[in-house]
Coordinates of C-alpha atoms and ligand atoms in Angstrom, one line a residue:
X1 CA -253.8 139.0 12.5
X2 CA -256.7 136.7 11.9
X3 CA -256.4 133.9 9.4
X4 CA -258.1 130.6 8.4
X5 CA -255.9 127.7 9.4
X6 CA -255.8 124.0 8.6
X7 CA -256.2 121.6 11.6
X8 CA -256.8 118.3 9.9
X9 CA -259.6 116.7 8.0
X10 CA -262.7 118.9 7.8
X11 CA -261.3 121.0 10.5
X12 CA -260.4 124.6 9.6
X13 CA -260.4 127.4 12.2
X14 CA -259.9 131.2 12.5
X15 CA -256.7 131.6 14.5
X16 CA -254.6 134.5 15.6
X17 CA -251.3 134.2 13.7
X18 CA -248.2 136.5 13.4
X19 CA -248.5 139.3 10.7
X20 CA -246.5 138.5 7.6
X21 CA -243.3 140.4 7.1
X22 CA -241.2 141.2 4.0
X23 CA -238.7 138.3 3.8
X24 CA -237.2 139.1 0.4
X25 CA -236.6 142.4 -1.5
X26 CA -239.0 141.2 -4.2
X27 CA -241.9 140.7 -1.7
X28 CA -245.0 142.9 -1.1
X29 CA -247.5 142.6 1.7
X30 CA -251.1 142.9 0.8
X31 CA -254.1 143.8 3.0
X32 CA -256.7 141.4 1.8
X33 CA -260.0 143.0 0.8
X34 CA -261.7 139.9 -0.8
X35 CA -260.9 136.2 -0.9
X36 CA -262.7 133.1 -2.1
X37 CA -262.9 129.4 -1.4
X38 CA -261.9 127.2 -4.3
X39 CA -262.7 123.6 -5.2
X40 CA -259.0 123.0 -4.7
X41 CA -259.3 124.1 -1.1
X42 CA -261.8 121.2 -0.7
X43 CA -259.1 118.7 -1.5
X44 CA -257.2 120.1 1.5
X45 CA -260.4 120.1 3.5
X46 CA -261.0 116.4 2.6
X47 CA -257.4 115.7 3.5
X48 CA -256.3 114.5 0.1
X49 CA -253.3 116.8 -0.2
X50 CA -250.1 115.5 1.2
X51 CA -247.6 117.6 3.3
X52 CA -250.1 119.9 5.1
X53 CA -249.3 120.9 8.6
X54 CA -251.5 122.0 11.5
X55 CA -251.8 125.8 11.5
X56 CA -251.1 126.3 7.8
X57 CA -252.9 129.4 6.6
X58 CA -255.2 128.5 3.6
X59 CA -256.4 130.3 0.6
X60 CA -255.1 131.1 -2.9
X61 CA -257.8 133.3 -4.4
X62 CA -257.4 136.8 -3.1
X63 CA -256.9 140.5 -3.8
X64 CA -256.3 143.6 -1.9
X65 CA -254.2 146.7 -1.2
X66 CA -250.4 146.9 -1.2
X67 CA -249.3 148.1 2.2
X68 CA -245.6 147.2 2.3
X69 CA -242.9 146.8 -0.4
X70 CA -239.5 145.1 -0.6
X71 CA -236.7 147.3 -1.9
X72 CA -236.5 145.7 -5.4
X73 CA -240.2 145.9 -6.3
X74 CA -240.7 148.2 -9.3
X75 CA -244.2 147.6 -10.4
X76 CA -246.2 148.8 -7.4
X77 CA -246.5 151.5 -4.8
X78 CA -248.3 151.7 -1.5
X79 CA -252.1 151.8 -1.9
X80 CA -252.2 150.0 -5.3
X81 CA -255.1 147.7 -5.6
X82 CA -254.0 144.3 -7.0
X83 CA -255.2 140.8 -7.8
X84 CA -252.8 138.0 -7.1
X85 CA -252.4 134.8 -9.2
X86 CA -252.3 131.6 -7.2
X87 CA -249.1 130.4 -8.9
X88 CA -245.8 131.9 -7.6
X89 CA -243.3 132.3 -10.4
X90 CA -239.7 133.8 -10.6
X91 CA -240.2 135.1 -14.1
X92 CA -236.6 134.2 -15.0
X93 CA -236.2 130.4 -15.5
X94 CA -236.6 128.4 -18.7
X95 CA -240.2 127.5 -17.8
X96 CA -241.2 131.1 -17.0
X97 CA -239.6 132.2 -20.3
X98 CA -241.8 129.6 -22.0
X99 CA -244.9 131.0 -20.1
X100 CA -245.3 127.6 -18.2
X101 CA -245.4 129.6 -15.0
X102 CA -246.8 126.8 -12.8
X103 CA -243.7 124.8 -13.6
X104 CA -241.3 127.5 -12.4
X105 CA -237.9 126.1 -11.4
X106 CA -237.1 128.7 -8.7
X107 CA -240.2 129.7 -6.7
X108 CA -240.6 126.6 -4.5
X109 CA -238.4 126.7 -1.5
X110 CA -239.3 123.1 -0.6
X111 CA -237.9 121.7 -3.9
X112 CA -236.7 118.5 -2.3
X113 CA -240.0 117.7 -0.7
X114 CA -241.8 118.4 -4.0
X115 CA -239.4 116.2 -5.9
X116 CA -240.0 113.3 -3.4
X117 CA -243.8 113.6 -4.2
X118 CA -243.9 114.5 -7.8
X119 CA -240.5 113.5 -9.2
X120 CA -239.8 117.2 -10.0
X121 CA -240.2 120.5 -8.3
X122 CA -243.0 122.7 -9.6
X123 CA -243.9 126.3 -8.7
X124 CA -244.9 127.4 -5.2
X125 CA -248.7 128.0 -4.6
X126 CA -250.3 130.1 -1.9
X127 CA -251.9 128.1 0.9
X128 CA -251.4 124.8 -0.7
X129 CA -249.1 122.3 1.2
X130 CA -245.5 122.2 2.1
X131 CA -244.5 120.3 -1.0
X132 CA -245.8 123.3 -3.0
X133 CA -243.7 125.8 -1.0
X134 CA -245.4 126.1 2.4
X135 CA -246.5 129.7 1.5
X136 CA -249.2 131.2 3.8
X137 CA -252.5 131.8 2.0
X138 CA -254.8 134.7 1.5
X139 CA -257.8 133.6 3.6
X140 CA -256.4 136.1 6.0
X141 CA -256.2 139.8 6.8
X142 CA -252.7 140.1 5.3
X143 CA -250.5 138.0 3.1
X144 CA -246.9 138.1 1.8
X145 CA -246.7 137.9 -2.0
X146 CA -243.2 136.9 -3.3
X147 CA -241.9 137.9 -6.8
X148 CA -244.3 140.8 -6.8
X149 CA -243.1 142.2 -10.1
X150 CA -244.0 138.8 -11.8
X151 CA -247.4 137.8 -10.3
X152 CA -249.9 140.4 -9.2
X153 CA -251.5 142.9 -11.5
X154 CA -253.1 146.3 -10.8
X155 CA -256.9 146.5 -11.0
X156 CA -258.5 149.5 -12.6
X157 CA -260.8 151.6 -10.3
X158 CA -263.6 151.0 -12.7
X159 CA -263.8 147.3 -11.7
X160 CA -265.2 146.1 -8.3
X161 CA -263.4 143.5 -6.2
X162 CA -266.1 141.0 -7.2
X163 CA -265.4 141.6 -10.9
X164 CA -261.7 141.2 -10.5
X165 CA -261.2 138.6 -7.8
X166 CA -261.6 135.5 -10.0
X167 CA -258.6 136.5 -12.1
X168 CA -256.7 135.0 -9.2
X169 CA -257.6 131.5 -10.3
X170 CA -260.9 130.2 -11.7
X171 CA -261.4 132.4 -14.7
X172 CA -257.8 131.7 -16.1
X173 CA -258.2 128.1 -15.0
X174 CA -261.5 127.7 -16.9
X175 CA -259.8 129.5 -19.9
X176 CA -256.7 127.4 -19.9
X177 CA -258.9 124.3 -19.5
X178 CA -260.7 125.3 -22.7
X179 CA -257.5 126.3 -24.5
X180 CA -256.0 122.9 -23.6
X181 CA -259.0 121.2 -25.3
X182 CA -257.7 122.8 -28.6
X183 CA -261.2 123.9 -29.5
X184 CA -261.7 124.7 -33.2
X185 CA -264.4 126.9 -34.7
X186 CA -267.6 124.8 -34.8
X187 CA -266.6 122.1 -32.3
X188 CA -268.9 120.5 -29.8
X189 CA -267.4 120.7 -26.3
X190 CA -268.5 118.7 -23.3
X191 CA -267.6 119.8 -19.8
X192 CA -267.9 117.6 -16.7
X193 CA -268.5 119.6 -13.5
X194 CA -270.5 122.8 -13.3
X195 CA -268.7 124.2 -10.3
X196 CA -266.8 127.5 -10.6
X197 CA -264.1 126.1 -12.9
X198 CA -266.7 124.3 -15.0
X199 CA -268.7 127.6 -15.4
X200 CA -265.6 129.5 -16.5
X201 CA -264.7 126.7 -18.9
X202 CA -268.1 127.0 -20.5
X203 CA -267.8 130.7 -20.9
X204 CA -264.3 130.2 -22.3
X205 CA -265.3 127.5 -24.7
X206 CA -267.7 130.0 -26.3
X207 CA -265.0 132.6 -26.5
X208 CA -262.8 130.1 -28.3
X209 CA -265.3 129.3 -31.0
X210 CA -267.3 126.3 -29.8
X211 CA -270.5 125.7 -31.7
X212 CA -272.1 123.6 -28.9
X213 CA -271.3 123.4 -25.2
X214 CA -272.7 120.5 -23.2
X215 CA -272.3 120.7 -19.4
X216 CA -272.7 117.7 -17.0
X217 CA -273.4 117.7 -13.3
X218 CA -276.0 116.5 -10.8
X219 CA -276.6 119.7 -8.8
X220 CA -279.6 121.6 -9.8
X221 CA -278.5 125.2 -9.0
X222 CA -275.2 124.6 -10.9
X223 CA -276.9 123.1 -13.9
X224 CA -279.4 126.0 -13.9
X225 CA -276.5 128.5 -13.9
X226 CA -274.8 126.6 -16.8
X227 CA -278.0 126.6 -18.8
X228 CA -279.5 130.0 -18.0
X229 CA -276.4 132.2 -17.6
X230 CA -273.8 130.3 -19.6
X231 CA -276.1 129.1 -22.3
X232 CA -274.9 125.5 -22.3
X233 CA -277.0 122.4 -23.0
X234 CA -277.1 120.3 -19.9
X235 CA -277.1 116.7 -18.9
X236 CA -278.6 116.4 -15.4
X237 CA -277.0 113.2 -14.1
X238 CA -273.5 111.8 -13.5
X239 CA -274.5 108.2 -14.0
X240 CA -271.8 106.8 -16.3
X241 CA -274.2 104.9 -18.6
X242 CA -276.7 107.6 -18.9
X243 CA -274.1 110.3 -19.6
X244 CA -272.5 108.2 -22.4
X245 CA -275.9 107.4 -23.9
X246 CA -277.0 111.0 -23.8
X247 CA -273.8 112.3 -25.4
X248 CA -274.0 109.7 -28.2
X249 CA -277.6 110.7 -28.8
X250 CA -276.7 114.4 -28.9
X251 CA -273.8 114.0 -31.3
X252 CA -275.2 111.5 -33.7
X253 CA -273.0 108.7 -32.3
X254 CA -269.8 110.6 -32.9
X255 CA -269.0 111.9 -29.4
X256 CA -267.9 115.4 -28.4
X257 CA -264.8 116.8 -30.2
X258 CA -263.4 118.2 -27.0
X259 CA -264.0 117.1 -23.4
X260 CA -263.0 119.0 -20.2
X261 CA -262.7 117.4 -16.7
X262 CA -263.6 120.2 -14.3
X263 CA -264.3 117.8 -11.5
X264 CA -260.9 116.3 -10.4
X265 CA -260.3 114.1 -7.4
X266 CA -263.8 114.6 -6.1
X267 CA -265.3 112.1 -8.5
X268 CA -263.1 109.4 -7.0
X269 CA -265.3 109.3 -4.0
X270 CA -263.0 110.6 -1.2
X271 CA -265.1 109.8 1.8
X272 CA -267.2 112.7 3.1
X273 CA -266.0 114.9 0.2
X274 CA -269.4 115.9 -1.0
X275 CA -272.3 114.9 1.1
X276 CA -274.6 115.0 -2.0
X277 CA -272.5 112.3 -3.7
X278 CA -272.3 108.6 -3.0
X279 CA -269.0 107.4 -1.8
X280 CA -268.0 105.8 -5.0
X281 CA -268.9 108.3 -7.7
X282 CA -268.7 107.5 -11.3
X283 CA -265.3 108.6 -12.4
X284 CA -265.6 111.7 -14.6
X285 CA -262.3 111.0 -16.5
X286 CA -263.4 107.4 -17.3
X287 CA -266.6 108.8 -18.7
X288 CA -264.6 111.3 -20.7
X289 CA -262.4 108.6 -22.2
X290 CA -265.4 106.6 -23.2
X291 CA -267.5 109.4 -24.6
X292 CA -264.9 111.6 -26.4
X293 CA -264.8 111.2 -30.2
X294 CA -262.0 109.1 -31.7
X295 CA -258.9 111.2 -31.9
X296 CA -260.6 113.9 -29.7
X297 CA -259.1 116.2 -27.2
X298 CA -259.2 115.8 -23.4
X299 CA -258.3 118.6 -21.1
X300 CA -257.9 118.1 -17.4
X301 CA -258.0 121.3 -15.3
X302 CA -259.5 119.2 -12.4
X303 CA -256.9 118.6 -9.7
X304 CA -255.8 115.1 -8.9
X305 CA -253.5 114.0 -6.0
X306 CA -251.8 110.7 -5.5
X307 CA -252.9 107.7 -7.5
X308 CA -256.2 107.1 -9.4
X309 CA -257.7 103.7 -9.8
X310 CA -260.0 102.5 -12.5
X311 CA -259.0 104.7 -15.4
X312 CA -259.5 102.9 -18.7
X313 CA -256.2 103.7 -20.3
X314 CA -256.9 101.1 -23.0
X315 CA -259.8 103.2 -24.2
X316 CA -257.8 106.4 -24.3
X317 CA -254.9 104.6 -26.1
X318 CA -257.0 102.8 -28.7
X319 CA -259.1 105.9 -29.5
X320 CA -255.9 108.0 -30.0
X321 CA -257.1 110.6 -27.5
X322 CA -255.0 113.7 -26.9
X323 CA -254.5 114.7 -23.3
X324 CA -253.5 118.0 -21.7
X325 CA -253.5 118.9 -18.1
X326 CA -251.9 121.0 -15.4
X327 CA -252.0 123.7 -12.8
X328 CA -252.9 126.9 -14.6
X329 CA -250.0 129.0 -16.0
X330 CA -251.7 132.0 -14.4
X331 CA -249.3 134.8 -15.3
X332 CA -249.8 134.1 -19.0
X333 CA -253.5 134.8 -18.8
X334 CA -253.9 137.8 -16.4
X335 CA -253.5 140.7 -18.8
X336 CA -255.6 139.3 -21.7
X337 CA -258.4 138.2 -19.4
X338 CA -258.4 141.4 -17.4
X339 CA -258.9 143.1 -20.8
X340 CA -261.9 141.0 -21.5
X341 CA -263.4 142.0 -18.2
X342 CA -262.6 145.7 -18.8
X343 CA -264.2 145.5 -22.2
X344 CA -267.3 144.0 -20.7
X345 CA -267.0 140.8 -22.6
X346 CA -267.6 138.9 -19.3
X347 CA -268.5 139.9 -15.8
X348 CA -267.0 137.1 -13.6
X349 CA -269.1 138.1 -10.6
X350 CA -272.0 136.0 -12.0
X351 CA -270.5 133.1 -10.2
X352 CA -271.0 134.5 -6.6
X353 CA -273.9 133.0 -4.7
X354 CA -272.7 133.7 -1.1
X355 CA -271.0 136.6 0.6
X356 CA -269.7 136.0 4.1
X357 CA -267.2 137.4 6.6
X358 CA -263.7 135.8 6.9
X359 CA -264.7 135.0 10.5
X360 CA -267.4 132.8 9.1
X361 CA -265.0 130.8 6.9
X362 CA -265.4 127.5 8.7
X363 CA -269.1 127.6 8.1
X364 CA -268.5 128.8 4.5
X365 CA -266.3 125.8 3.8
X366 CA -269.0 123.4 4.9
X367 CA -271.6 125.2 2.8
X368 CA -269.4 125.1 -0.3
X369 CA -268.3 121.5 0.2
X370 CA -271.9 120.3 0.8
X371 CA -273.2 122.4 -2.0
X372 CA -275.9 123.6 0.5
X373 CA -278.2 126.4 -0.1
X374 CA -277.4 126.7 -3.8
X375 CA -273.8 127.5 -3.0
X376 CA -271.6 127.8 -6.1
X377 CA -269.0 130.3 -4.9
X378 CA -268.4 132.1 -1.6
X379 CA -266.6 135.4 -1.3
X380 CA -265.1 136.2 2.1
X381 CA -264.3 139.7 3.4
X382 CA -261.8 140.2 6.3
Ligands
LIG1 P1 -266.3 122.1 -7.2 O1 -266.0 121.0 -6.2 O2 -267.2 123.3 -6.7 O3 -267.1 121.6 -8.5 C1 -267.0 120.3 -8.9 C2 -268.3 119.9 -9.6 O4 -268.2 118.6 -10.1 C3 -269.4 119.8 -8.6 O5 -270.5 120.7 -9.0 C4 -269.8 118.3 -8.6 O6 -271.2 118.1 -8.4 C5 -269.4 117.9 -10.0 N1 -269.2 116.5 -10.2 C6 -268.8 115.5 -9.3 N2 -268.7 114.3 -9.9 C7 -269.0 114.5 -11.2 C8 -269.1 113.6 -12.3 N3 -268.8 112.4 -12.3 N4 -269.5 114.2 -13.5 C9 -269.8 115.5 -13.6 N5 -269.8 116.4 -12.6 C10 -269.4 115.9 -11.4 O7 -264.9 122.6 -7.7 P2 -264.4 123.8 -8.6 O8 -264.0 125.0 -7.8 O9 -265.3 124.0 -9.8 O10 -263.1 123.1 -9.2 C11 -263.1 122.0 -10.0 C12 -261.8 121.3 -10.1 O11 -260.8 122.2 -10.7 C13 -261.3 120.9 -8.7 O12 -260.6 119.6 -8.9 C14 -260.2 121.9 -8.5 O13 -259.2 121.5 -7.6 C15 -259.7 122.2 -9.8 N6 -258.9 123.4 -10.0 C16 -257.8 123.3 -10.8 C17 -257.0 124.4 -11.0 C18 -255.8 124.3 -11.9 O14 -254.9 125.1 -11.8 N7 -255.8 123.3 -12.8 C19 -257.3 125.6 -10.4 C20 -258.5 125.7 -9.6 C21 -259.3 124.6 -9.4
LIG2 ZN1 -258.5 128.0 -6.7

C-alpha cells in the first residue's frame, strides 16, 4: 500500500510499504477514507520528537471502513464506518478505569523505551515515535487499529467524513484543553494559538460557559476564523509585552481567569518550524504565566518535548497558578462529543481550508507548516 513515511527533518515521502495485518485478536484493519495533518505531526516534521525511525508511517487523525477483524472483536463488523482516537488504550488498567486513557499501562509495547524518556510508560499513539509504541499511522491506505473494542466508534450515516474526522483528535483535544482550564460560568478565557486546537478550544470554552473568549495569534486567516466563525475577541500579535498590556487593558488589570496554551513547542523557536515566525519566538507559556490572573487556571494542551528553557516558574509559583496538561484522554470524550455533532451543536468541518490527495501529502505538510495560502487544516484522501 501507499503511506506517508518519515525520512528525517522536513523530509516526508509517499512510499510503498507492506499492508498491515491482524497481529492480535483485538485488532481491526481499516481502509482509510479521510486523514488529516496535525500540529503534532509538525513536531515530528521539525524533528523535535525523539525515537523516530526512517520509514515510520505517520498520521494519527484518520477514519475509514472496517475491512478485517480479529477474532475477539465484538463491537464491529466488516463495512462499519469508524473514526479512530489517536490514543491507544487497553480499557482494563487502573488508568483506563479512571478514564485517563492516554496514561494506559498496557497499550505501549515499547514500555522500556518510554520509561527511559519519560520516567514512566504512557499509552501508545498512532504514528508518533517508538517510545510511544512504534505504531504505524493513518496517513496511509490501510492501518491496523489495536484494542478495537476500546478506541474507535461507529459514525452514523447522517454525518460526512469531514464532520466526523476531527473526533480523532483536535475536537476532543480542544475540549479537554478547555475542561482542564476549569472554566466557570462567566469566566474570561484567553487562548494562545489559533491553529486547529486553538479553534476547538475556543468553541469548547463557549460550550463550558465562558463569558468572554480572547484568542491570540499572529496569522491573519487564523485570527479571522477565530473572530468571525468562533466569535472570539482577538489579539493580533504574539509580542510578549503587547499581549500582556492588551490583556490587562481588556480585563481591567485583573488578567484572564483561565489561560490555554494551544501552541506548544513551536513557540520555542525550533529552527525552520514555522517560516512565518522568527527563530526565537516569545514563549506562549511564559506569556500565560505573566498574564493569567492571580490564582488562575492554566491548561496546556500544546505538546512539549524534551526540556524548555526560560519558563518563569517564580511567576507561576508566587501567583498560585493552577496547571493542568497532557495528551488527550480521547476515549472519554468520543461519545459525548459525537452527540454534540449529531445534535448540530457544532459542525467541526468549519476548520478545513485545504483538501488534497494522500499522494500530495509532502506538499500538504509544507503548506500547513508554513501556514501558506491561508492553510488552517488539510484533509487528505487516499
Ligand atoms: P498549529 O501549529 O497549526 O497552531 C499553532 C498556532 O500557534 C499557530 O497558528 C501559530 O501561529 C501560533 N503561535 C505560535 N507562537 C505563538 C505565541 N507565542 N502566541 C500565540 N500564538 C502563537 O498546531 P495545532 O494543530 O493547532 O496544535 C497546537 C498544539 O496542540 C501543538 O503543540 C500540538 O502538538 C498540540 N496538540 C496536542 C494534543 C494533545 O493531546 N494534548 C493533541 C493534538 C495537538
Ligand atoms: Zn493530532
